[in-house]
């Protein structure tokens, strides 16, 4: 049973470009969460989605960041006009409906030059 | 405000030297407390879920316990392969997100 998949694993962007991060949840999981991890800091919640719905985006910056989880295909975290402060590891987690336990993917490490 | 504090920040143990990691939490109604292990460059790997005070879970050399204010991760006779950062997270009744501590970096020396 494949775990949570994220791609790309590493992404380099120049300031002002767009970054698209993809997450495929574990089989049978319909809930997806995105977290950001800065060096020397803990994981910070960004957004919680179910298929075609954003349930909680209280941790998302108001500008430049958006997330979606379409009916078909992976969840996508999109960062427009990236700045150096966006450099971080972005982790996706998934859970089964009715379960609190979240399983994490390997992360995407974004570097903004 | 919901928050999680882990101590110590770093811990060095000799192989076979047992110890405990602490996770103190403040949350408005605990839905669950979670322990993860994270190796460098990888995502957190799930270890345990605890739901209520007095609950204990065990897996190989690890044992997690929970009180109303804190959780302990006990490591018995650790091996070098137990070296990793151990993360604690809580989930409140009112929301879906996890609140993570900054972790304890464990190094086990052969």
Tab-separated table of C-alpha atoms in Angstrom:
chain	number	residue	atom	x	y	z
A	1	UNK	CA	0.000	0.000	0.000
A	2	UNK	CA	1.727	3.129	-1.218
A	3	UNK	CA	2.115	5.958	1.238
A	4	UNK	CA	1.499	9.636	0.678
A	5	UNK	CA	3.241	10.777	-2.482
A	6	UNK	CA	4.590	14.260	-3.046
A	7	UNK	CA	6.293	15.746	-6.066
A	8	UNK	CA	8.550	17.260	-6.863
A	9	UNK	CA	10.830	16.429	-3.938
A	10	UNK	CA	12.963	19.475	-4.615
A	11	UNK	CA	11.938	22.666	-6.411
A	12	UNK	CA	14.026	25.717	-7.198
A	13	UNK	CA	12.330	28.934	-8.242
A	14	UNK	CA	13.458	32.491	-8.802
A	15	UNK	CA	11.691	35.346	-7.043
A	16	UNK	CA	8.426	36.188	-8.772
A	17	UNK	CA	7.889	32.744	-10.312
A	18	UNK	CA	5.112	30.317	-9.425
A	19	UNK	CA	5.547	27.094	-7.469
A	20	UNK	CA	3.154	24.136	-7.746
A	21	UNK	CA	3.426	21.353	-5.213
A	22	UNK	CA	1.518	18.107	-5.667
A	23	UNK	CA	0.251	15.574	-3.158
A	24	UNK	CA	-1.423	12.224	-3.722
A	25	UNK	CA	-2.971	10.856	-0.512
A	26	UNK	CA	-2.783	7.268	0.639
A	27	UNK	CA	-5.264	4.918	-0.959
A	28	UNK	CA	-8.607	5.188	0.771
A	29	UNK	CA	-7.829	8.563	2.337
A	30	UNK	CA	-10.074	11.483	1.438
A	31	UNK	CA	-8.665	14.167	3.739
A	32	UNK	CA	-5.524	16.152	2.886
A	33	UNK	CA	-3.560	18.593	5.024
A	34	UNK	CA	-0.669	20.868	4.084
A	35	UNK	CA	2.031	21.963	6.543
A	36	UNK	CA	5.111	24.159	6.223
A	37	UNK	CA	8.344	23.548	8.093
A	38	UNK	CA	10.927	26.292	8.379
A	39	UNK	CA	14.463	25.540	9.605
A	40	UNK	CA	14.588	25.230	13.407
A	41	UNK	CA	10.808	25.608	13.610
A	42	UNK	CA	7.990	23.155	14.066
A	43	UNK	CA	5.522	22.114	11.438
A	44	UNK	CA	2.859	24.786	10.918
A	45	UNK	CA	-0.599	23.960	9.644
A	46	UNK	CA	-1.661	25.676	6.434
A	47	UNK	CA	-4.834	24.153	5.039
A	48	UNK	CA	-7.175	21.165	5.314
A	49	UNK	CA	-9.094	19.909	2.288
A	50	UNK	CA	-11.492	17.192	1.299
A	51	UNK	CA	-12.378	16.346	-2.286
A	52	UNK	CA	-13.469	19.571	-4.001
A	53	UNK	CA	-13.753	21.426	-0.677
A	54	UNK	CA	-11.518	23.597	1.457
A	55	UNK	CA	-12.498	22.827	5.040
A	56	UNK	CA	-10.041	24.973	7.005
A	57	UNK	CA	-7.556	27.446	5.541
A	58	UNK	CA	-6.845	29.334	8.731
A	59	UNK	CA	-3.092	28.767	8.417
A	60	UNK	CA	-2.760	29.935	4.828
A	61	UNK	CA	-1.267	33.350	4.096
A	62	UNK	CA	-3.991	35.592	2.684
A	63	UNK	CA	-2.094	36.423	-0.479
A	64	UNK	CA	-0.223	34.384	-3.100
A	65	UNK	CA	-1.092	30.978	-1.593
A	66	UNK	CA	-3.919	28.724	-2.723
A	67	UNK	CA	-4.780	25.044	-2.479
A	68	UNK	CA	-7.135	22.662	-4.194
A	69	UNK	CA	-8.098	19.002	-4.092
A	70	UNK	CA	-10.049	18.218	-7.258
A	71	UNK	CA	-12.392	15.317	-7.764
A	72	UNK	CA	-9.758	13.623	-9.876
A	73	UNK	CA	-6.009	13.928	-9.399
A	74	UNK	CA	-3.701	15.125	-6.656
A	75	UNK	CA	-4.046	17.999	-4.254
A	76	UNK	CA	-2.084	21.052	-5.335
A	77	UNK	CA	-0.551	23.808	-3.238
A	78	UNK	CA	0.143	26.821	-5.407
A	79	UNK	CA	2.394	29.715	-4.477
A	80	UNK	CA	2.351	32.684	-6.793
A	81	UNK	CA	5.116	35.275	-7.098
A	82	UNK	CA	7.399	33.442	-4.699
A	83	UNK	CA	9.697	35.351	-2.354
A	84	UNK	CA	12.795	34.169	-0.505
A	85	UNK	CA	10.774	33.796	2.701
A	86	UNK	CA	8.744	31.046	1.028
A	87	UNK	CA	11.802	28.771	1.078
A	88	UNK	CA	10.843	25.855	3.324
A	89	UNK	CA	9.857	22.222	3.371
A	90	UNK	CA	6.189	21.698	2.542
A	91	UNK	CA	4.590	18.517	3.815
A	92	UNK	CA	1.329	16.950	2.861
A	93	UNK	CA	-0.536	14.556	5.147
A	94	UNK	CA	-3.630	12.469	4.602
A	95	UNK	CA	-6.151	10.724	6.785
A	96	UNK	CA	-9.064	8.387	6.397
A	97	UNK	CA	-12.552	9.685	7.007
A	98	UNK	CA	-13.406	9.205	10.690
A	99	UNK	CA	-9.780	8.851	11.784
A	100	UNK	CA	-7.664	11.567	13.401
A	101	UNK	CA	-4.287	10.038	12.550
A	102	UNK	CA	-2.464	11.851	9.767
A	103	UNK	CA	0.176	10.146	7.616
A	104	UNK	CA	2.811	12.353	6.081
A	105	UNK	CA	4.530	12.387	2.721
A	106	UNK	CA	8.265	12.927	2.182
A	107	UNK	CA	7.851	16.646	1.580
A	108	UNK	CA	8.787	19.126	-1.130
A	109	UNK	CA	11.780	21.313	-0.399
A	110	UNK	CA	11.283	24.690	-2.049
A	111	UNK	CA	14.254	26.982	-2.552
A	112	UNK	CA	13.650	30.511	-3.807
A	113	UNK	CA	16.684	32.212	-5.288
B	1	UNK	CA	-4.058	29.438	22.747
B	2	UNK	CA	-3.288	25.831	21.854
B	3	UNK	CA	0.408	25.065	22.077
B	4	UNK	CA	2.947	22.285	22.491
B	5	UNK	CA	6.363	22.434	24.175
B	6	UNK	CA	8.890	19.644	23.885
B	7	UNK	CA	11.932	19.062	26.064
B	8	UNK	CA	14.803	18.639	25.933
B	9	UNK	CA	15.598	20.183	22.535
B	10	UNK	CA	18.453	17.706	22.101
B	11	UNK	CA	19.426	14.519	23.880
B	12	UNK	CA	22.537	12.376	23.551
B	13	UNK	CA	22.424	8.865	24.950
B	14	UNK	CA	24.816	5.977	25.046
B	15	UNK	CA	23.494	2.841	23.444
B	16	UNK	CA	21.431	1.041	26.067
B	17	UNK	CA	20.910	4.145	28.230
B	18	UNK	CA	17.158	4.546	28.755
B	19	UNK	CA	15.535	7.980	28.972
B	20	UNK	CA	12.304	9.943	28.444
B	21	UNK	CA	11.228	12.783	26.184
B	22	UNK	CA	8.617	15.233	27.393
B	23	UNK	CA	5.735	16.903	25.582
B	24	UNK	CA	3.736	19.509	27.525
B	25	UNK	CA	0.564	20.791	25.955
B	26	UNK	CA	-2.154	23.357	26.384
B	27	UNK	CA	-5.269	22.721	24.365
B	28	UNK	CA	-8.928	23.588	24.686
B	29	UNK	CA	-10.241	20.042	24.760
B	30	UNK	CA	-7.885	17.300	23.636
B	31	UNK	CA	-9.025	15.138	20.756
B	32	UNK	CA	-5.724	13.324	20.427
B	33	UNK	CA	-1.973	13.501	21.052
B	34	UNK	CA	0.354	12.121	18.414
B	35	UNK	CA	3.995	11.108	18.362
B	36	UNK	CA	6.038	11.055	15.160
B	37	UNK	CA	9.618	10.288	14.288
B	38	UNK	CA	11.368	12.386	11.634
B	39	UNK	CA	14.661	11.480	10.011
B	40	UNK	CA	16.717	14.179	8.234
B	41	UNK	CA	15.287	15.058	4.840
B	42	UNK	CA	12.191	12.915	5.321
B	43	UNK	CA	8.594	13.323	6.358
B	44	UNK	CA	7.303	12.552	9.860
B	45	UNK	CA	6.640	8.863	10.439
B	46	UNK	CA	3.648	8.031	12.621
B	47	UNK	CA	4.358	6.279	15.923
B	48	UNK	CA	1.434	6.583	18.374
B	49	UNK	CA	-1.940	8.164	19.019
B	50	UNK	CA	-3.120	8.731	22.600
B	51	UNK	CA	-6.614	9.921	23.423
B	52	UNK	CA	-7.109	10.067	27.186
B	53	UNK	CA	-5.138	10.493	30.418
B	54	UNK	CA	-3.730	7.219	31.676
B	55	UNK	CA	-3.466	5.692	28.232
B	56	UNK	CA	-0.217	3.969	27.222
B	57	UNK	CA	1.015	2.614	23.895
B	58	UNK	CA	4.123	0.533	23.182
B	59	UNK	CA	6.119	-0.328	20.094
B	60	UNK	CA	9.451	-2.115	20.317
B	61	UNK	CA	11.718	0.078	22.523
B	62	UNK	CA	9.251	2.976	22.649
B	63	UNK	CA	6.438	3.586	25.112
B	64	UNK	CA	4.171	6.630	25.105
B	65	UNK	CA	2.125	7.766	28.079
B	66	UNK	CA	-0.394	10.559	28.560
B	67	UNK	CA	-1.559	12.728	31.461
B	68	UNK	CA	-3.893	15.718	31.412
B	69	UNK	CA	-1.001	18.118	30.824
B	70	UNK	CA	1.823	16.167	29.248
B	71	UNK	CA	2.990	13.092	27.436
B	72	UNK	CA	6.197	11.143	27.769
B	73	UNK	CA	7.980	9.058	25.193
B	74	UNK	CA	10.084	6.512	27.041
B	75	UNK	CA	12.957	4.914	25.168
B	76	UNK	CA	14.254	1.701	26.685
B	77	UNK	CA	17.763	0.479	25.830
B	78	UNK	CA	18.039	2.651	22.703
B	79	UNK	CA	20.059	1.685	19.664
B	80	UNK	CA	21.865	3.979	17.188
B	81	UNK	CA	19.036	3.450	14.680
B	82	UNK	CA	16.684	5.200	17.137
B	83	UNK	CA	18.544	8.447	16.416
B	84	UNK	CA	16.023	10.906	14.931
B	85	UNK	CA	13.909	13.913	15.820
B	86	UNK	CA	10.788	12.970	17.759
B	87	UNK	CA	7.788	15.216	17.242
B	88	UNK	CA	4.719	15.615	19.395
B	89	UNK	CA	1.450	17.052	18.092
B	90	UNK	CA	-1.986	17.690	19.576
B	91	UNK	CA	-5.360	18.024	17.963
B	92	UNK	CA	-8.101	19.983	19.682
B	93	UNK	CA	-11.755	18.997	19.751
B	94	UNK	CA	-12.697	22.247	18.031
B	95	UNK	CA	-10.519	21.887	14.926
B	96	UNK	CA	-8.791	19.598	12.487
B	97	UNK	CA	-5.254	20.885	12.456
B	98	UNK	CA	-2.332	19.484	14.401
B	99	UNK	CA	-0.250	21.746	16.628
B	100	UNK	CA	3.335	20.532	16.578
B	101	UNK	CA	6.163	21.031	19.013
B	102	UNK	CA	9.628	21.790	17.710
B	103	UNK	CA	10.831	18.304	18.510
B	104	UNK	CA	13.551	16.552	20.469
B	105	UNK	CA	16.647	15.609	18.496
B	106	UNK	CA	17.851	12.265	19.821
B	107	UNK	CA	21.351	10.930	19.163
B	108	UNK	CA	22.246	7.437	20.336
B	109	UNK	CA	25.976	6.804	20.453
B	110	UNK	CA	27.257	3.251	19.899
